[in-house]
Amino acid sequence: MWIVGMMGSGKTTAGRIAAENLDVAFHDTDDVIVERMGCSIAQFWGDRGEEAFREIEKVATADLAERSGVTAAGGGVVLDDDNRSILKRAQKVVWLQADPETLAARVQGRQDRPLVAENGATPLEAFTEMLGERSHLYAEVATHKVNTDAIDSDQVASALEEIWKS
């Protein structure tokens, strides 16, 4: 099962909880990328830029497609055609949805989110723009949707567990 959605939607936190409760492996494309790069995503992004990051993300996504368990994808994974093809072949892809206001509040003060800090936009403006660009792509690959605006990580994890078992 893959989990997609914007940064701040709860993919990693809820995915870890669900995987532990289901007694299956948990994977995160961001963790694989950090391991391969040998530095933080923010540092790599700053040094090499988005295009180089997206190439590494594509390799990590293809590698993780071969593994079983619960996999949290980076928020921008759907921007790449090849990544969307991989996700469409997966049996279950859960889109964790949240409003821009919720996402902005969840990542407020975090310095490890390069796209939120770019172009001098406020986090709310950045999330509104990114959701406008990505929502149709998440919808394209998702087999299930869970809105995380009004529920906590444990409740999101429970929803993921139910989807896993369905």
JSON list of N, CA, C and O in Angstrom, two decimals, residues 89-121:
[
{"chain": "A", "resi": 89, "resn": "ARG", "atom": "N", "xyz": [-0.05, 1.02, -10.80]},
{"chain": "A", "resi": 89, "resn": "ARG", "atom": "CA", "xyz": [0.06, -0.45, -10.80]},
{"chain": "A", "resi": 89, "resn": "ARG", "atom": "C", "xyz": [-0.10, -1.04, -9.40]},
{"chain": "A", "resi": 89, "resn": "ARG", "atom": "O", "xyz": [-0.29, -2.25, -9.25]},
{"chain": "A", "resi": 90, "resn": "ALA", "atom": "N", "xyz": [0.00, -0.20, -8.39]},
{"chain": "A", "resi": 90, "resn": "ALA", "atom": "CA", "xyz": [-0.13, -0.67, -7.01]},
{"chain": "A", "resi": 90, "resn": "ALA", "atom": "C", "xyz": [-1.59, -1.02, -6.73]},
{"chain": "A", "resi": 90, "resn": "ALA", "atom": "O", "xyz": [-2.51, -0.40, -7.26]},
{"chain": "A", "resi": 91, "resn": "GLN", "atom": "N", "xyz": [-1.77, -2.02, -5.88]},
{"chain": "A", "resi": 91, "resn": "GLN", "atom": "CA", "xyz": [-3.12, -2.46, -5.57]},
{"chain": "A", "resi": 91, "resn": "GLN", "atom": "C", "xyz": [-3.90, -1.39, -4.80]},
{"chain": "A", "resi": 91, "resn": "GLN", "atom": "O", "xyz": [-5.08, -1.16, -5.06]},
{"chain": "A", "resi": 92, "resn": "LYS", "atom": "N", "xyz": [-3.23, -0.72, -3.86]},
{"chain": "A", "resi": 92, "resn": "LYS", "atom": "CA", "xyz": [-3.89, 0.30, -3.05]},
{"chain": "A", "resi": 92, "resn": "LYS", "atom": "C", "xyz": [-2.99, 1.52, -2.92]},
{"chain": "A", "resi": 92, "resn": "LYS", "atom": "O", "xyz": [-1.83, 1.41, -2.54]},
{"chain": "A", "resi": 93, "resn": "VAL", "atom": "N", "xyz": [-3.56, 2.68, -3.23]},
{"chain": "A", "resi": 93, "resn": "VAL", "atom": "CA", "xyz": [-2.88, 3.96, -3.07]},
{"chain": "A", "resi": 93, "resn": "VAL", "atom": "C", "xyz": [-3.85, 4.87, -2.32]},
{"chain": "A", "resi": 93, "resn": "VAL", "atom": "O", "xyz": [-4.95, 5.14, -2.80]},
{"chain": "A", "resi": 94, "resn": "VAL", "atom": "N", "xyz": [-3.43, 5.30, -1.14]},
{"chain": "A", "resi": 94, "resn": "VAL", "atom": "CA", "xyz": [-4.29, 6.13, -0.30]},
{"chain": "A", "resi": 94, "resn": "VAL", "atom": "C", "xyz": [-3.82, 7.57, -0.35]},
{"chain": "A", "resi": 94, "resn": "VAL", "atom": "O", "xyz": [-2.67, 7.86, -0.03]},
{"chain": "A", "resi": 95, "resn": "TRP", "atom": "N", "xyz": [-4.71, 8.45, -0.73]},
{"chain": "A", "resi": 95, "resn": "TRP", "atom": "CA", "xyz": [-4.42, 9.88, -0.77]},
{"chain": "A", "resi": 95, "resn": "TRP", "atom": "C", "xyz": [-4.88, 10.49, 0.55]},
{"chain": "A", "resi": 95, "resn": "TRP", "atom": "O", "xyz": [-6.06, 10.48, 0.86]},
{"chain": "A", "resi": 96, "resn": "LEU", "atom": "N", "xyz": [-3.93, 10.96, 1.35]},
{"chain": "A", "resi": 96, "resn": "LEU", "atom": "CA", "xyz": [-4.26, 11.67, 2.57]},
{"chain": "A", "resi": 96, "resn": "LEU", "atom": "C", "xyz": [-4.47, 13.14, 2.20]},
{"chain": "A", "resi": 96, "resn": "LEU", "atom": "O", "xyz": [-3.53, 13.83, 1.82]},
{"chain": "A", "resi": 97, "resn": "GLN", "atom": "N", "xyz": [-5.70, 13.58, 2.30]},
{"chain": "A", "resi": 97, "resn": "GLN", "atom": "CA", "xyz": [-6.08, 14.92, 1.91]},
{"chain": "A", "resi": 97, "resn": "GLN", "atom": "C", "xyz": [-6.14, 15.84, 3.13]},
{"chain": "A", "resi": 97, "resn": "GLN", "atom": "O", "xyz": [-6.52, 15.41, 4.22]},
{"chain": "A", "resi": 98, "resn": "ALA", "atom": "N", "xyz": [-5.80, 17.09, 2.92]},
{"chain": "A", "resi": 98, "resn": "ALA", "atom": "CA", "xyz": [-5.95, 18.12, 3.94]},
{"chain": "A", "resi": 98, "resn": "ALA", "atom": "C", "xyz": [-6.02, 19.47, 3.25]},
{"chain": "A", "resi": 98, "resn": "ALA", "atom": "O", "xyz": [-5.45, 19.67, 2.17]},
{"chain": "A", "resi": 99, "resn": "ASP", "atom": "N", "xyz": [-6.73, 20.40, 3.87]},
{"chain": "A", "resi": 99, "resn": "ASP", "atom": "CA", "xyz": [-6.86, 21.75, 3.34]},
{"chain": "A", "resi": 99, "resn": "ASP", "atom": "C", "xyz": [-5.53, 22.51, 3.50]},
{"chain": "A", "resi": 99, "resn": "ASP", "atom": "O", "xyz": [-4.75, 22.20, 4.41]},
{"chain": "A", "resi": 100, "resn": "PRO", "atom": "N", "xyz": [-5.31, 23.53, 2.67]},
{"chain": "A", "resi": 100, "resn": "PRO", "atom": "CA", "xyz": [-4.08, 24.31, 2.78]},
{"chain": "A", "resi": 100, "resn": "PRO", "atom": "C", "xyz": [-3.86, 24.90, 4.18]},
{"chain": "A", "resi": 100, "resn": "PRO", "atom": "O", "xyz": [-2.74, 24.94, 4.66]},
{"chain": "A", "resi": 101, "resn": "GLU", "atom": "N", "xyz": [-4.93, 25.32, 4.82]},
{"chain": "A", "resi": 101, "resn": "GLU", "atom": "CA", "xyz": [-4.81, 25.90, 6.16]},
{"chain": "A", "resi": 101, "resn": "GLU", "atom": "C", "xyz": [-4.29, 24.87, 7.16]},
{"chain": "A", "resi": 101, "resn": "GLU", "atom": "O", "xyz": [-3.44, 25.18, 7.99]},
{"chain": "A", "resi": 102, "resn": "THR", "atom": "N", "xyz": [-4.78, 23.65, 7.06]},
{"chain": "A", "resi": 102, "resn": "THR", "atom": "CA", "xyz": [-4.33, 22.57, 7.94]},
{"chain": "A", "resi": 102, "resn": "THR", "atom": "C", "xyz": [-2.87, 22.26, 7.69]},
{"chain": "A", "resi": 102, "resn": "THR", "atom": "O", "xyz": [-2.07, 22.14, 8.62]},
{"chain": "A", "resi": 103, "resn": "LEU", "atom": "N", "xyz": [-2.50, 22.12, 6.43]},
{"chain": "A", "resi": 103, "resn": "LEU", "atom": "CA", "xyz": [-1.11, 21.80, 6.06]},
{"chain": "A", "resi": 103, "resn": "LEU", "atom": "C", "xyz": [-0.15, 22.88, 6.52]},
{"chain": "A", "resi": 103, "resn": "LEU", "atom": "O", "xyz": [0.90, 22.58, 7.10]},
{"chain": "A", "resi": 104, "resn": "ALA", "atom": "N", "xyz": [-0.52, 24.14, 6.31]},
{"chain": "A", "resi": 104, "resn": "ALA", "atom": "CA", "xyz": [0.34, 25.26, 6.71]},
{"chain": "A", "resi": 104, "resn": "ALA", "atom": "C", "xyz": [0.54, 25.25, 8.22]},
{"chain": "A", "resi": 104, "resn": "ALA", "atom": "O", "xyz": [1.66, 25.46, 8.70]},
{"chain": "A", "resi": 105, "resn": "ALA", "atom": "N", "xyz": [-0.51, 24.99, 8.98]},
{"chain": "A", "resi": 105, "resn": "ALA", "atom": "CA", "xyz": [-0.40, 24.96, 10.44]},
{"chain": "A", "resi": 105, "resn": "ALA", "atom": "C", "xyz": [0.51, 23.82, 10.89]},
{"chain": "A", "resi": 105, "resn": "ALA", "atom": "O", "xyz": [1.29, 23.97, 11.83]},
{"chain": "A", "resi": 106, "resn": "ARG", "atom": "N", "xyz": [0.42, 22.67, 10.21]},
{"chain": "A", "resi": 106, "resn": "ARG", "atom": "CA", "xyz": [1.21, 21.50, 10.62]},
{"chain": "A", "resi": 106, "resn": "ARG", "atom": "C", "xyz": [2.71, 21.66, 10.35]},
{"chain": "A", "resi": 106, "resn": "ARG", "atom": "O", "xyz": [3.51, 21.05, 11.05]},
{"chain": "A", "resi": 107, "resn": "VAL", "atom": "N", "xyz": [3.08, 22.40, 9.34]},
{"chain": "A", "resi": 107, "resn": "VAL", "atom": "CA", "xyz": [4.50, 22.53, 9.03]},
{"chain": "A", "resi": 107, "resn": "VAL", "atom": "C", "xyz": [5.08, 23.88, 9.47]},
{"chain": "A", "resi": 107, "resn": "VAL", "atom": "O", "xyz": [6.25, 24.15, 9.23]},
{"chain": "A", "resi": 108, "resn": "GLN", "atom": "N", "xyz": [4.28, 24.67, 10.14]},
{"chain": "A", "resi": 108, "resn": "GLN", "atom": "CA", "xyz": [4.74, 25.99, 10.59]},
{"chain": "A", "resi": 108, "resn": "GLN", "atom": "C", "xyz": [6.01, 25.86, 11.41]},
{"chain": "A", "resi": 108, "resn": "GLN", "atom": "O", "xyz": [6.12, 25.04, 12.31]},
{"chain": "A", "resi": 109, "resn": "GLY", "atom": "N", "xyz": [7.00, 26.68, 11.06]},
{"chain": "A", "resi": 109, "resn": "GLY", "atom": "CA", "xyz": [8.26, 26.71, 11.80]},
{"chain": "A", "resi": 109, "resn": "GLY", "atom": "C", "xyz": [9.26, 25.64, 11.40]},
{"chain": "A", "resi": 109, "resn": "GLY", "atom": "O", "xyz": [10.39, 25.66, 11.87]},
{"chain": "A", "resi": 110, "resn": "ARG", "atom": "N", "xyz": [8.90, 24.73, 10.52]},
{"chain": "A", "resi": 110, "resn": "ARG", "atom": "CA", "xyz": [9.84, 23.68, 10.09]},
{"chain": "A", "resi": 110, "resn": "ARG", "atom": "C", "xyz": [10.72, 24.21, 8.98]},
{"chain": "A", "resi": 110, "resn": "ARG", "atom": "O", "xyz": [10.24, 24.79, 8.02]},
{"chain": "A", "resi": 111, "resn": "GLN", "atom": "N", "xyz": [12.01, 23.99, 9.11]},
{"chain": "A", "resi": 111, "resn": "GLN", "atom": "CA", "xyz": [12.97, 24.49, 8.14]},
{"chain": "A", "resi": 111, "resn": "GLN", "atom": "C", "xyz": [13.35, 23.42, 7.10]},
{"chain": "A", "resi": 111, "resn": "GLN", "atom": "O", "xyz": [14.14, 23.68, 6.21]},
{"chain": "A", "resi": 112, "resn": "ASP", "atom": "N", "xyz": [12.79, 22.21, 7.23]},
{"chain": "A", "resi": 112, "resn": "ASP", "atom": "CA", "xyz": [13.17, 21.11, 6.35]},
{"chain": "A", "resi": 112, "resn": "ASP", "atom": "C", "xyz": [12.21, 20.93, 5.18]},
{"chain": "A", "resi": 112, "resn": "ASP", "atom": "O", "xyz": [12.16, 19.88, 4.57]},
{"chain": "A", "resi": 113, "resn": "ARG", "atom": "N", "xyz": [11.44, 21.95, 4.87]},
{"chain": "A", "resi": 113, "resn": "ARG", "atom": "CA", "xyz": [10.46, 21.88, 3.79]},
{"chain": "A", "resi": 113, "resn": "ARG", "atom": "C", "xyz": [10.78, 22.92, 2.73]},
{"chain": "A", "resi": 113, "resn": "ARG", "atom": "O", "xyz": [10.23, 24.02, 2.74]},
{"chain": "A", "resi": 114, "resn": "PRO", "atom": "N", "xyz": [11.68, 22.61, 1.79]},
{"chain": "A", "resi": 114, "resn": "PRO", "atom": "CA", "xyz": [12.17, 23.63, 0.86]},
{"chain": "A", "resi": 114, "resn": "PRO", "atom": "C", "xyz": [11.09, 24.29, 0.01]},
{"chain": "A", "resi": 114, "resn": "PRO", "atom": "O", "xyz": [11.15, 25.49, -0.22]},
{"chain": "A", "resi": 115, "resn": "LEU", "atom": "N", "xyz": [10.10, 23.56, -0.45]},
{"chain": "A", "resi": 115, "resn": "LEU", "atom": "CA", "xyz": [9.10, 24.16, -1.33]},
{"chain": "A", "resi": 115, "resn": "LEU", "atom": "C", "xyz": [8.22, 25.16, -0.60]},
{"chain": "A", "resi": 115, "resn": "LEU", "atom": "O", "xyz": [7.69, 26.09, -1.21]},
{"chain": "A", "resi": 116, "resn": "VAL", "atom": "N", "xyz": [8.03, 25.00, 0.69]},
{"chain": "A", "resi": 116, "resn": "VAL", "atom": "CA", "xyz": [7.19, 25.91, 1.45]},
{"chain": "A", "resi": 116, "resn": "VAL", "atom": "C", "xyz": [7.89, 27.25, 1.63]},
{"chain": "A", "resi": 116, "resn": "VAL", "atom": "O", "xyz": [7.26, 28.30, 1.67]},
{"chain": "A", "resi": 117, "resn": "ALA", "atom": "N", "xyz": [9.20, 27.23, 1.71]},
{"chain": "A", "resi": 117, "resn": "ALA", "atom": "CA", "xyz": [9.96, 28.45, 1.99]},
{"chain": "A", "resi": 117, "resn": "ALA", "atom": "C", "xyz": [10.37, 29.21, 0.73]},
{"chain": "A", "resi": 117, "resn": "ALA", "atom": "O", "xyz": [10.90, 30.30, 0.82]},
{"chain": "A", "resi": 118, "resn": "GLU", "atom": "N", "xyz": [10.13, 28.65, -0.44]},
{"chain": "A", "resi": 118, "resn": "GLU", "atom": "CA", "xyz": [10.58, 29.28, -1.68]},
{"chain": "A", "resi": 118, "resn": "GLU", "atom": "C", "xyz": [9.71, 30.46, -2.09]},
{"chain": "A", "resi": 118, "resn": "GLU", "atom": "O", "xyz": [8.54, 30.54, -1.73]},
{"chain": "A", "resi": 119, "resn": "ASN", "atom": "N", "xyz": [10.29, 31.33, -2.86]},
{"chain": "A", "resi": 119, "resn": "ASN", "atom": "CA", "xyz": [9.60, 32.43, -3.54]},
{"chain": "A", "resi": 119, "resn": "ASN", "atom": "C", "xyz": [8.96, 33.45, -2.60]},
{"chain": "A", "resi": 119, "resn": "ASN", "atom": "O", "xyz": [8.14, 34.25, -3.03]},
{"chain": "A", "resi": 120, "resn": "GLY", "atom": "N", "xyz": [9.27, 33.42, -1.33]},
{"chain": "A", "resi": 120, "resn": "GLY", "atom": "CA", "xyz": [8.75, 34.40, -0.40]},
{"chain": "A", "resi": 120, "resn": "GLY", "atom": "C", "xyz": [7.27, 34.28, -0.11]},
{"chain": "A", "resi": 120, "resn": "GLY", "atom": "O", "xyz": [6.67, 35.16, 0.50]},
{"chain": "A", "resi": 121, "resn": "ALA", "atom": "N", "xyz": [6.64, 33.21, -0.54]},
{"chain": "A", "resi": 121, "resn": "ALA", "atom": "CA", "xyz": [5.22, 33.00, -0.28]},
{"chain": "A", "resi": 121, "resn": "ALA", "atom": "C", "xyz": [5.02, 32.54, 1.15]},
{"chain": "A", "resi": 121, "resn": "ALA", "atom": "O", "xyz": [5.90, 31.92, 1.74]}
]
